[in-house]
Amino acid sequence: MLSLRAVNHYYGNQHSLWDVDLDLLPGKCTGVLGLPGMGKTTLANCIIGNLPIESGTMFWHQAGAPPRDLGPIPAANRIALGINYVSQERRIFSQLTVEENLHIARQAVGESETMNSCDIYRLFPQLFVLRQAKGGTLSEDNQHQLALASALVTRPRLLILDEPTRGSGQAYIHKLGNLIVRLSQELGIAIMLAEQSLPFIRRVADCYCLLHRGRNVAQGQITPFGDPLINGWATPEIKR
Ligand SMILES: Nc1ncnc2c1ncn2[C@@H]1O[C@H](COP(=O)(O)OP(=O)(O)OP(=O)(O)O)[C@@H](O)[C@H]1O
């Protein structure tokens, strides 16, 4: 679905992503794991088109169509192509109701491409109850659900979640994990999960990519994840 090869990114003179290779596949959840500041958000922003890459390739593969180079495609058009994102900030319109938020999110793609309200509320029953409530009045967890629902109404083929567990309690994290597994296994969505939480990645991801100082230092199926090497990279540097 999406293949990254030798992707490099710089913030000014600071080299932030180094020759990153990554494949994101339909129906699979890929955990992009790394400590704070290792490049997870930068990688997500390069894929969605918020940041330009310096070199390398990002090719979008879709059945029955020739591969497309994402490079020249602006961020707004990448949503129409099937790539959507939930940022760490969980952006929603706080002055608008849940329904209005979802209505605006639908505008990013053609009407025929969107997920209808019944399907969205089936995935997020709590949002149905709160559909007339303003975004700003929702709890943090419900705001995250609304941000996720706003991404899903565009029927993404690739969904990128940036640290979805940050700041949430165990009950919501458990529910979110179940939802992510459903989205990948039942709806066939390719999911890129940028996370610091190794237990969460172990629970929901099929495969992983480990970023360290902008380099992909290990990747593979989730099964060998108990490998001490991986645990070593996932330990804060101060302890290494
Ligand atoms: N706008 C920016 N300008 C300059 N440097 C930046 C900018 N954003 C991030 N960086 C730097 O790029 C590197 C990667 O940051 P990034 O936010 O991608 O990491 P991360 O793994 O997502 O971390 P976190 O988990 O804290 O969000 C860090 O050294 C960070 O300080």
PDB file of C-alpha atoms and ligand atoms in Angstrom:
ATOM      1  CA  MET A   1       0.000   0.000   0.000  1.00  0.00           C
ATOM      2  CA  LEU A   2       2.650   2.549   1.046  1.00  0.00           C
ATOM      3  CA  SER A   3       6.366   1.916   0.547  1.00  0.00           C
ATOM      4  CA  LEU A   4       8.980   4.284   1.878  1.00  0.00           C
ATOM      5  CA  ARG A   5      12.534   3.879   0.670  1.00  0.00           C
ATOM      6  CA  ALA A   6      15.591   5.755   1.934  1.00  0.00           C
ATOM      7  CA  VAL A   7      13.508   8.683   3.200  1.00  0.00           C
ATOM      8  CA  ASN A   8      15.511  11.605   4.597  1.00  0.00           C
ATOM      9  CA  HIS A   9      14.209  14.739   6.268  1.00  0.00           C
ATOM     10  CA  TYR A  10      15.919  17.825   7.720  1.00  0.00           C
ATOM     11  CA  TYR A  11      14.752  20.635  10.000  1.00  0.00           C
ATOM     12  CA  GLY A  12      17.131  23.296   8.655  1.00  0.00           C
ATOM     13  CA  ASN A  13      20.577  21.795   9.202  1.00  0.00           C
ATOM     14  CA  GLN A  14      19.324  19.133  11.596  1.00  0.00           C
ATOM     15  CA  HIS A  15      19.092  15.739   9.942  1.00  0.00           C
ATOM     16  CA  SER A  16      15.960  14.229  11.505  1.00  0.00           C
ATOM     17  CA  LEU A  17      15.138  11.128   9.398  1.00  0.00           C
ATOM     18  CA  TRP A  18      17.941   8.983   7.996  1.00  0.00           C
ATOM     19  CA  ASP A  19      17.269   6.600   5.100  1.00  0.00           C
ATOM     20  CA  VAL A  20      14.020   5.284   6.554  1.00  0.00           C
ATOM     21  CA  ASP A  21      12.504   2.241   4.813  1.00  0.00           C
ATOM     22  CA  LEU A  22       8.978   1.209   5.774  1.00  0.00           C
ATOM     23  CA  ASP A  23       6.090  -0.761   4.253  1.00  0.00           C
ATOM     24  CA  LEU A  24       2.544  -0.156   5.496  1.00  0.00           C
ATOM     25  CA  LEU A  25       0.209  -2.936   4.384  1.00  0.00           C
ATOM     26  CA  PRO A  26      -3.610  -3.273   4.144  1.00  0.00           C
ATOM     27  CA  GLY A  27      -5.146  -5.000   7.154  1.00  0.00           C
ATOM     28  CA  LYS A  28      -1.923  -4.710   9.154  1.00  0.00           C
ATOM     29  CA  CYS A  29      -1.091  -2.465  12.068  1.00  0.00           C
ATOM     30  CA  THR A  30       2.545  -1.346  12.126  1.00  0.00           C
ATOM     31  CA  GLY A  31       3.837   0.013  15.398  1.00  0.00           C
ATOM     32  CA  VAL A  32       6.427   2.754  14.921  1.00  0.00           C
ATOM     33  CA  LEU A  33       8.143   2.629  18.246  1.00  0.00           C
ATOM     34  CA  GLY A  34      10.612   5.081  19.706  1.00  0.00           C
ATOM     35  CA  LEU A  35      11.476   7.199  22.685  1.00  0.00           C
ATOM     36  CA  PRO A  36      10.544  10.918  22.693  1.00  0.00           C
ATOM     37  CA  GLY A  37      12.332  12.895  19.997  1.00  0.00           C
ATOM     38  CA  MET A  38      13.322   9.899  17.830  1.00  0.00           C
ATOM     39  CA  GLY A  39      11.349  11.011  14.783  1.00  0.00           C
ATOM     40  CA  LYS A  40       7.923   9.357  14.954  1.00  0.00           C
ATOM     41  CA  THR A  41       5.898  12.554  14.484  1.00  0.00           C
ATOM     42  CA  THR A  42       8.295  13.784  11.807  1.00  0.00           C
ATOM     43  CA  LEU A  43       7.807  10.540   9.889  1.00  0.00           C
ATOM     44  CA  ALA A  44       4.023  10.822  10.220  1.00  0.00           C
ATOM     45  CA  ASN A  45       4.121  14.427   8.980  1.00  0.00           C
ATOM     46  CA  CYS A  46       6.232  13.443   5.965  1.00  0.00           C
ATOM     47  CA  ILE A  47       3.720  10.747   5.005  1.00  0.00           C
ATOM     48  CA  ILE A  48       0.664  12.984   5.315  1.00  0.00           C
ATOM     49  CA  GLY A  49       2.388  15.820   3.460  1.00  0.00           C
ATOM     50  CA  ASN A  50       2.811  18.365   6.269  1.00  0.00           C
ATOM     51  CA  LEU A  51       6.598  18.164   5.859  1.00  0.00           C
ATOM     52  CA  PRO A  52       8.552  17.743   2.620  1.00  0.00           C
ATOM     53  CA  ILE A  53      11.142  14.973   2.375  1.00  0.00           C
ATOM     54  CA  GLU A  54      14.677  15.835   1.322  1.00  0.00           C
ATOM     55  CA  SER A  55      15.309  12.597  -0.562  1.00  0.00           C
ATOM     56  CA  GLY A  56      14.005   9.071  -0.933  1.00  0.00           C
ATOM     57  CA  THR A  57      10.654   7.839  -2.218  1.00  0.00           C
ATOM     58  CA  MET A  58       7.148   7.279  -0.899  1.00  0.00           C
ATOM     59  CA  PHE A  59       5.058   5.193  -3.301  1.00  0.00           C
ATOM     60  CA  TRP A  60       1.339   4.603  -2.871  1.00  0.00           C
ATOM     61  CA  HIS A  61       0.135   1.294  -4.300  1.00  0.00           C
ATOM     62  CA  GLN A  62      -3.521   0.606  -4.956  1.00  0.00           C
ATOM     63  CA  ALA A  63      -4.989  -2.428  -6.690  1.00  0.00           C
ATOM     64  CA  GLY A  64      -5.690  -1.754 -10.355  1.00  0.00           C
ATOM     65  CA  ALA A  65      -3.772   1.535 -10.458  1.00  0.00           C
ATOM     66  CA  PRO A  66      -0.137   2.325 -11.188  1.00  0.00           C
ATOM     67  CA  PRO A  67       2.015   3.240  -8.153  1.00  0.00           C
ATOM     68  CA  ARG A  68       1.861   6.946  -7.302  1.00  0.00           C
ATOM     69  CA  ASP A  69       4.739   9.013  -6.006  1.00  0.00           C
ATOM     70  CA  LEU A  70       3.380  10.903  -2.959  1.00  0.00           C
ATOM     71  CA  GLY A  71       6.120  13.546  -3.194  1.00  0.00           C
ATOM     72  CA  PRO A  72       4.334  16.047  -5.447  1.00  0.00           C
ATOM     73  CA  ILE A  73       0.854  15.376  -3.975  1.00  0.00           C
ATOM     74  CA  PRO A  74      -0.276  18.099  -1.509  1.00  0.00           C
ATOM     75  CA  ALA A  75      -1.524  17.103   1.953  1.00  0.00           C
ATOM     76  CA  ALA A  76      -5.205  17.799   1.170  1.00  0.00           C
ATOM     77  CA  ASN A  77      -5.061  15.519  -1.871  1.00  0.00           C
ATOM     78  CA  ARG A  78      -3.428  12.751   0.145  1.00  0.00           C
ATOM     79  CA  ILE A  79      -6.616  12.574   2.244  1.00  0.00           C
ATOM     80  CA  ALA A  80      -8.627  12.070  -0.934  1.00  0.00           C
ATOM     81  CA  LEU A  81      -6.151   9.372  -1.938  1.00  0.00           C
ATOM     82  CA  GLY A  82      -6.899   7.529   1.313  1.00  0.00           C
ATOM     83  CA  ILE A  83      -4.316   8.713   3.852  1.00  0.00           C
ATOM     84  CA  ASN A  84      -5.555  10.263   7.074  1.00  0.00           C
ATOM     85  CA  TYR A  85      -4.055  11.128  10.423  1.00  0.00           C
ATOM     86  CA  VAL A  86      -4.931  11.699  14.073  1.00  0.00           C
ATOM     87  CA  SER A  87      -2.326  13.974  15.630  1.00  0.00           C
ATOM     88  CA  GLN A  88      -1.123  13.980  19.228  1.00  0.00           C
ATOM     89  CA  GLU A  89      -3.109  17.193  19.703  1.00  0.00           C
ATOM     90  CA  ARG A  90      -6.352  15.367  18.680  1.00  0.00           C
ATOM     91  CA  ARG A  91      -7.527  18.378  16.724  1.00  0.00           C
ATOM     92  CA  ILE A  92     -11.262  18.976  16.712  1.00  0.00           C
ATOM     93  CA  PHE A  93     -13.451  22.061  16.383  1.00  0.00           C
ATOM     94  CA  SER A  94     -14.263  22.834  20.012  1.00  0.00           C
ATOM     95  CA  GLN A  95     -17.093  25.286  19.237  1.00  0.00           C
ATOM     96  CA  LEU A  96     -18.888  22.839  16.942  1.00  0.00           C
ATOM     97  CA  THR A  97     -20.995  19.837  17.900  1.00  0.00           C
ATOM     98  CA  VAL A  98     -19.906  16.256  17.320  1.00  0.00           C
ATOM     99  CA  GLU A  99     -22.182  16.049  14.267  1.00  0.00           C
ATOM    100  CA  GLU A 100     -20.851  19.316  12.865  1.00  0.00           C
ATOM    101  CA  ASN A 101     -17.267  18.125  13.350  1.00  0.00           C
ATOM    102  CA  LEU A 102     -18.041  14.953  11.411  1.00  0.00           C
ATOM    103  CA  HIS A 103     -19.828  16.949   8.701  1.00  0.00           C
ATOM    104  CA  ILE A 104     -16.781  19.176   8.191  1.00  0.00           C
ATOM    105  CA  ALA A 105     -14.438  16.190   8.142  1.00  0.00           C
ATOM    106  CA  ARG A 106     -16.525  14.643   5.356  1.00  0.00           C
ATOM    107  CA  GLN A 107     -15.851  17.668   3.129  1.00  0.00           C
ATOM    108  CA  ALA A 108     -12.245  16.484   2.654  1.00  0.00           C
ATOM    109  CA  VAL A 109     -13.418  13.785   0.228  1.00  0.00           C
ATOM    110  CA  GLY A 110     -16.278  13.321  -2.239  1.00  0.00           C
ATOM    111  CA  GLU A 111     -19.669  12.603  -0.583  1.00  0.00           C
ATOM    112  CA  SER A 112     -19.859   9.111  -2.110  1.00  0.00           C
ATOM    113  CA  GLU A 113     -16.533   8.212  -0.529  1.00  0.00           C
ATOM    114  CA  THR A 114     -17.500   8.962   3.071  1.00  0.00           C
ATOM    115  CA  MET A 115     -18.547   6.626   5.865  1.00  0.00           C
ATOM    116  CA  ASN A 116     -22.164   7.223   6.868  1.00  0.00           C
ATOM    117  CA  SER A 117     -23.228   8.289  10.358  1.00  0.00           C
ATOM    118  CA  CYS A 118     -24.719   4.874  11.231  1.00  0.00           C
ATOM    119  CA  ASP A 119     -21.399   3.143  10.609  1.00  0.00           C
ATOM    120  CA  ILE A 120     -19.456   5.810  12.499  1.00  0.00           C
ATOM    121  CA  TYR A 121     -21.771   5.703  15.515  1.00  0.00           C
ATOM    122  CA  ARG A 122     -21.642   1.890  15.479  1.00  0.00           C
ATOM    123  CA  LEU A 123     -17.872   2.210  15.976  1.00  0.00           C
ATOM    124  CA  PHE A 124     -18.267   5.049  18.504  1.00  0.00           C
ATOM    125  CA  PRO A 125     -21.556   4.549  20.404  1.00  0.00           C
ATOM    126  CA  GLN A 126     -20.593   7.173  22.984  1.00  0.00           C
ATOM    127  CA  LEU A 127     -20.383   9.824  20.265  1.00  0.00           C
ATOM    128  CA  PHE A 128     -23.955   9.019  19.228  1.00  0.00           C
ATOM    129  CA  VAL A 129     -25.140   9.913  22.730  1.00  0.00           C
ATOM    130  CA  LEU A 130     -23.049  13.099  22.596  1.00  0.00           C
ATOM    131  CA  ARG A 131     -23.812  14.033  18.977  1.00  0.00           C
ATOM    132  CA  GLN A 132     -25.310  17.434  19.889  1.00  0.00           C
ATOM    133  CA  ALA A 133     -22.572  18.298  22.412  1.00  0.00           C
ATOM    134  CA  LYS A 134     -19.861  20.795  21.494  1.00  0.00           C
ATOM    135  CA  GLY A 135     -16.395  19.347  21.010  1.00  0.00           C
ATOM    136  CA  GLY A 136     -14.891  21.547  23.707  1.00  0.00           C
ATOM    137  CA  THR A 137     -17.228  20.133  26.349  1.00  0.00           C
ATOM    138  CA  LEU A 138     -16.192  16.508  25.747  1.00  0.00           C
ATOM    139  CA  SER A 139     -13.771  14.634  27.994  1.00  0.00           C
ATOM    140  CA  GLU A 140     -10.208  14.143  26.679  1.00  0.00           C
ATOM    141  CA  ASP A 141     -10.978  10.554  25.728  1.00  0.00           C
ATOM    142  CA  ASN A 142     -14.162  11.511  23.894  1.00  0.00           C
ATOM    143  CA  GLN A 143     -12.275  14.278  22.091  1.00  0.00           C
ATOM    144  CA  HIS A 144      -9.814  11.625  20.956  1.00  0.00           C
ATOM    145  CA  GLN A 145     -12.700   9.434  19.787  1.00  0.00           C
ATOM    146  CA  LEU A 146     -14.100  12.398  17.858  1.00  0.00           C
ATOM    147  CA  ALA A 147     -10.718  13.086  16.217  1.00  0.00           C
ATOM    148  CA  LEU A 148     -10.503   9.415  15.277  1.00  0.00           C
ATOM    149  CA  ALA A 149     -14.076   9.368  13.971  1.00  0.00           C
ATOM    150  CA  SER A 150     -13.354  12.538  11.942  1.00  0.00           C
ATOM    151  CA  ALA A 151     -10.455  10.729  10.270  1.00  0.00           C
ATOM    152  CA  LEU A 152     -12.496   7.571   9.679  1.00  0.00           C
ATOM    153  CA  VAL A 153     -15.418   9.334   7.951  1.00  0.00           C
ATOM    154  CA  THR A 154     -13.065   9.885   5.000  1.00  0.00           C
ATOM    155  CA  ARG A 155     -12.703   6.087   4.682  1.00  0.00           C
ATOM    156  CA  PRO A 156      -8.908   6.065   4.879  1.00  0.00           C
ATOM    157  CA  ARG A 157      -6.986   3.141   3.453  1.00  0.00           C
ATOM    158  CA  LEU A 158      -4.052   4.198   5.614  1.00  0.00           C
ATOM    159  CA  LEU A 159      -4.679   5.666   9.058  1.00  0.00           C
ATOM    160  CA  ILE A 160      -1.811   7.181  11.048  1.00  0.00           C
ATOM    161  CA  LEU A 161      -2.251   7.511  14.810  1.00  0.00           C
ATOM    162  CA  ASP A 162       0.316   9.607  16.659  1.00  0.00           C
ATOM    163  CA  GLU A 163       0.649   8.530  20.294  1.00  0.00           C
ATOM    164  CA  PRO A 164      -3.044   7.762  20.809  1.00  0.00           C
ATOM    165  CA  THR A 165      -2.454   6.472  24.354  1.00  0.00           C
ATOM    166  CA  ARG A 166      -0.758   9.644  25.578  1.00  0.00           C
ATOM    167  CA  GLY A 167      -2.571  11.074  28.591  1.00  0.00           C
ATOM    168  CA  SER A 168      -5.313   8.424  28.602  1.00  0.00           C
ATOM    169  CA  GLY A 169      -6.338   6.050  31.352  1.00  0.00           C
ATOM    170  CA  GLN A 170      -6.194   2.253  31.148  1.00  0.00           C
ATOM    171  CA  ALA A 171      -9.916   1.842  30.434  1.00  0.00           C
ATOM    172  CA  TYR A 172      -9.772   4.046  27.336  1.00  0.00           C
ATOM    173  CA  ILE A 173      -6.452   2.548  26.208  1.00  0.00           C
ATOM    174  CA  HIS A 174      -7.994  -0.923  26.366  1.00  0.00           C
ATOM    175  CA  LYS A 175     -11.036   0.167  24.358  1.00  0.00           C
ATOM    176  CA  LEU A 176      -8.832   1.953  21.836  1.00  0.00           C
ATOM    177  CA  GLY A 177      -6.681  -1.150  21.392  1.00  0.00           C
ATOM    178  CA  ASN A 178      -9.757  -3.238  20.563  1.00  0.00           C
ATOM    179  CA  LEU A 179     -10.924  -0.612  18.082  1.00  0.00           C
ATOM    180  CA  ILE A 180      -7.546  -0.462  16.311  1.00  0.00           C
ATOM    181  CA  VAL A 181      -7.534  -4.252  15.915  1.00  0.00           C
ATOM    182  CA  ARG A 182     -11.076  -4.063  14.448  1.00  0.00           C
ATOM    183  CA  LEU A 183     -10.129  -1.305  12.032  1.00  0.00           C
ATOM    184  CA  SER A 184      -7.207  -3.257  10.658  1.00  0.00           C
ATOM    185  CA  GLN A 185      -8.657  -6.779  10.726  1.00  0.00           C
ATOM    186  CA  GLU A 186     -12.327  -6.111   9.845  1.00  0.00           C
ATOM    187  CA  LEU A 187     -12.068  -3.003   7.672  1.00  0.00           C
ATOM    188  CA  GLY A 188      -8.677  -3.847   6.162  1.00  0.00           C
ATOM    189  CA  ILE A 189      -7.207  -0.434   6.974  1.00  0.00           C
ATOM    190  CA  ALA A 190      -3.407  -0.136   7.037  1.00  0.00           C
ATOM    191  CA  ILE A 191      -2.543   1.451  10.373  1.00  0.00           C
ATOM    192  CA  MET A 192       0.651   3.196  11.380  1.00  0.00           C
ATOM    193  CA  LEU A 193       0.738   3.490  15.145  1.00  0.00           C
ATOM    194  CA  ALA A 194       3.441   5.889  16.398  1.00  0.00           C
ATOM    195  CA  GLU A 195       3.892   5.018  20.049  1.00  0.00           C
ATOM    196  CA  GLN A 196       6.236   4.987  22.990  1.00  0.00           C
ATOM    197  CA  SER A 197       4.198   2.333  24.771  1.00  0.00           C
ATOM    198  CA  LEU A 198       5.767  -1.039  24.079  1.00  0.00           C
ATOM    199  CA  PRO A 199       2.975  -3.012  25.823  1.00  0.00           C
ATOM    200  CA  PHE A 200       0.347  -1.275  23.674  1.00  0.00           C
ATOM    201  CA  ILE A 201       2.273  -2.002  20.471  1.00  0.00           C
ATOM    202  CA  ARG A 202       2.697  -5.618  21.546  1.00  0.00           C
ATOM    203  CA  ARG A 203      -1.051  -5.893  22.101  1.00  0.00           C
ATOM    204  CA  VAL A 204      -2.372  -4.341  18.905  1.00  0.00           C
ATOM    205  CA  ALA A 205       0.347  -4.289  16.229  1.00  0.00           C
ATOM    206  CA  ASP A 206       1.243  -7.012  13.730  1.00  0.00           C
ATOM    207  CA  CYS A 207       4.705  -5.680  13.034  1.00  0.00           C
ATOM    208  CA  TYR A 208       6.996  -2.954  14.261  1.00  0.00           C
ATOM    209  CA  CYS A 209       9.597  -0.456  13.152  1.00  0.00           C
ATOM    210  CA  LEU A 210      11.917   0.919  15.785  1.00  0.00           C
ATOM    211  CA  LEU A 211      13.165   4.496  15.327  1.00  0.00           C
ATOM    212  CA  HIS A 212      16.269   5.666  17.127  1.00  0.00           C
ATOM    213  CA  ARG A 213      17.540   9.192  16.418  1.00  0.00           C
ATOM    214  CA  GLY A 214      15.661   9.172  13.132  1.00  0.00           C
ATOM    215  CA  ARG A 215      17.025   5.822  11.981  1.00  0.00           C
ATOM    216  CA  ASN A 216      15.027   2.652  11.563  1.00  0.00           C
ATOM    217  CA  VAL A 217      17.262   0.419  13.670  1.00  0.00           C
ATOM    218  CA  ALA A 218      15.042  -2.694  13.751  1.00  0.00           C
ATOM    219  CA  GLN A 219      11.827  -3.950  12.205  1.00  0.00           C
ATOM    220  CA  GLY A 220       9.879  -7.162  11.760  1.00  0.00           C
ATOM    221  CA  GLN A 221       6.928  -9.195  12.942  1.00  0.00           C
ATOM    222  CA  ILE A 222       5.704  -8.541  16.437  1.00  0.00           C
ATOM    223  CA  THR A 223       6.404 -12.151  17.546  1.00  0.00           C
ATOM    224  CA  PRO A 224      10.160 -11.762  18.195  1.00  0.00           C
ATOM    225  CA  PHE A 225       9.453  -8.599  20.086  1.00  0.00           C
ATOM    226  CA  GLY A 226      10.721 -10.002  23.356  1.00  0.00           C
ATOM    227  CA  ASP A 227      14.173  -9.753  21.813  1.00  0.00           C
ATOM    228  CA  PRO A 228      16.438  -8.074  24.379  1.00  0.00           C
ATOM    229  CA  LEU A 229      17.861  -5.898  21.583  1.00  0.00           C
ATOM    230  CA  ILE A 230      14.472  -4.264  21.077  1.00  0.00           C
ATOM    231  CA  ASN A 231      13.936  -3.791  24.772  1.00  0.00           C
ATOM    232  CA  GLY A 232      17.387  -2.219  24.943  1.00  0.00           C
ATOM    233  CA  TRP A 233      16.541   0.369  22.286  1.00  0.00           C
ATOM    234  CA  ALA A 234      13.253   1.082  24.013  1.00  0.00           C
ATOM    235  CA  THR A 235      15.029   1.984  27.257  1.00  0.00           C
ATOM    236  CA  PRO A 236      15.785   5.672  27.859  1.00  0.00           C
ATOM    237  CA  GLU A 237      19.368   6.473  26.834  1.00  0.00           C
ATOM    238  CA  ILE A 238      20.293   7.700  30.256  1.00  0.00           C
ATOM    239  CA  LYS A 239      20.017   4.109  31.476  1.00  0.00           C
ATOM    240  CA  ARG A 240      22.033   2.613  28.596  1.00  0.00           C
TER     241      ARG A 240
HETATM  242  N1  LIG B   1       9.574  21.933  14.101  1.00  0.00           N
HETATM  243  C1  LIG B   1      10.770  21.452  14.442  1.00  0.00           C
HETATM  244  N2  LIG B   1      11.888  22.182  14.217  1.00  0.00           N
HETATM  245  C2  LIG B   1      13.104  21.699  14.544  1.00  0.00           C
HETATM  246  N3  LIG B   1      13.316  20.473  15.085  1.00  0.00           N
HETATM  247  C3  LIG B   1      12.242  19.726  15.336  1.00  0.00           C
HETATM  248  C4  LIG B   1      10.918  20.162  15.025  1.00  0.00           C
HETATM  249  N4  LIG B   1      10.050  19.179  15.365  1.00  0.00           N
HETATM  250  C5  LIG B   1      10.799  18.176  15.869  1.00  0.00           C
HETATM  251  N5  LIG B   1      12.110  18.508  15.856  1.00  0.00           N
HETATM  252  C6  LIG B   1      13.209  17.656  16.302  1.00  0.00           C
HETATM  253  O1  LIG B   1      13.226  16.486  15.471  1.00  0.00           O
HETATM  254  C7  LIG B   1      13.521  15.323  16.238  1.00  0.00           C
HETATM  255  C8  LIG B   1      12.388  14.324  16.088  1.00  0.00           C
HETATM  256  O2  LIG B   1      11.233  14.878  16.720  1.00  0.00           O
HETATM  257  P1  LIG B   1       9.801  14.170  16.624  1.00  0.00           P
HETATM  258  O3  LIG B   1       8.790  15.082  17.226  1.00  0.00           O
HETATM  259  O4  LIG B   1       9.571  13.703  15.245  1.00  0.00           O
HETATM  260  O5  LIG B   1      10.037  12.892  17.573  1.00  0.00           O
HETATM  261  P2  LIG B   1       8.971  11.936  18.244  1.00  0.00           P
HETATM  262  O6  LIG B   1       9.599  10.591  18.239  1.00  0.00           O
HETATM  263  O7  LIG B   1       7.659  12.084  17.587  1.00  0.00           O
HETATM  264  O8  LIG B   1       8.917  12.498  19.727  1.00  0.00           O
HETATM  265  P3  LIG B   1       7.655  12.686  20.703  1.00  0.00           P
HETATM  266  O9  LIG B   1       7.306  11.320  21.135  1.00  0.00           O
HETATM  267  O10 LIG B   1       8.200  13.531  21.804  1.00  0.00           O
HETATM  268  O11 LIG B   1       6.591  13.367  19.905  1.00  0.00           O
HETATM  269  C9  LIG B   1      13.744  15.805  17.672  1.00  0.00           C
HETATM  270  O12 LIG B   1      15.126  15.988  17.855  1.00  0.00           O
HETATM  271  C10 LIG B   1      13.009  17.129  17.714  1.00  0.00           C
HETATM  272  O13 LIG B   1      13.594  18.002  18.656  1.00  0.00           O
END
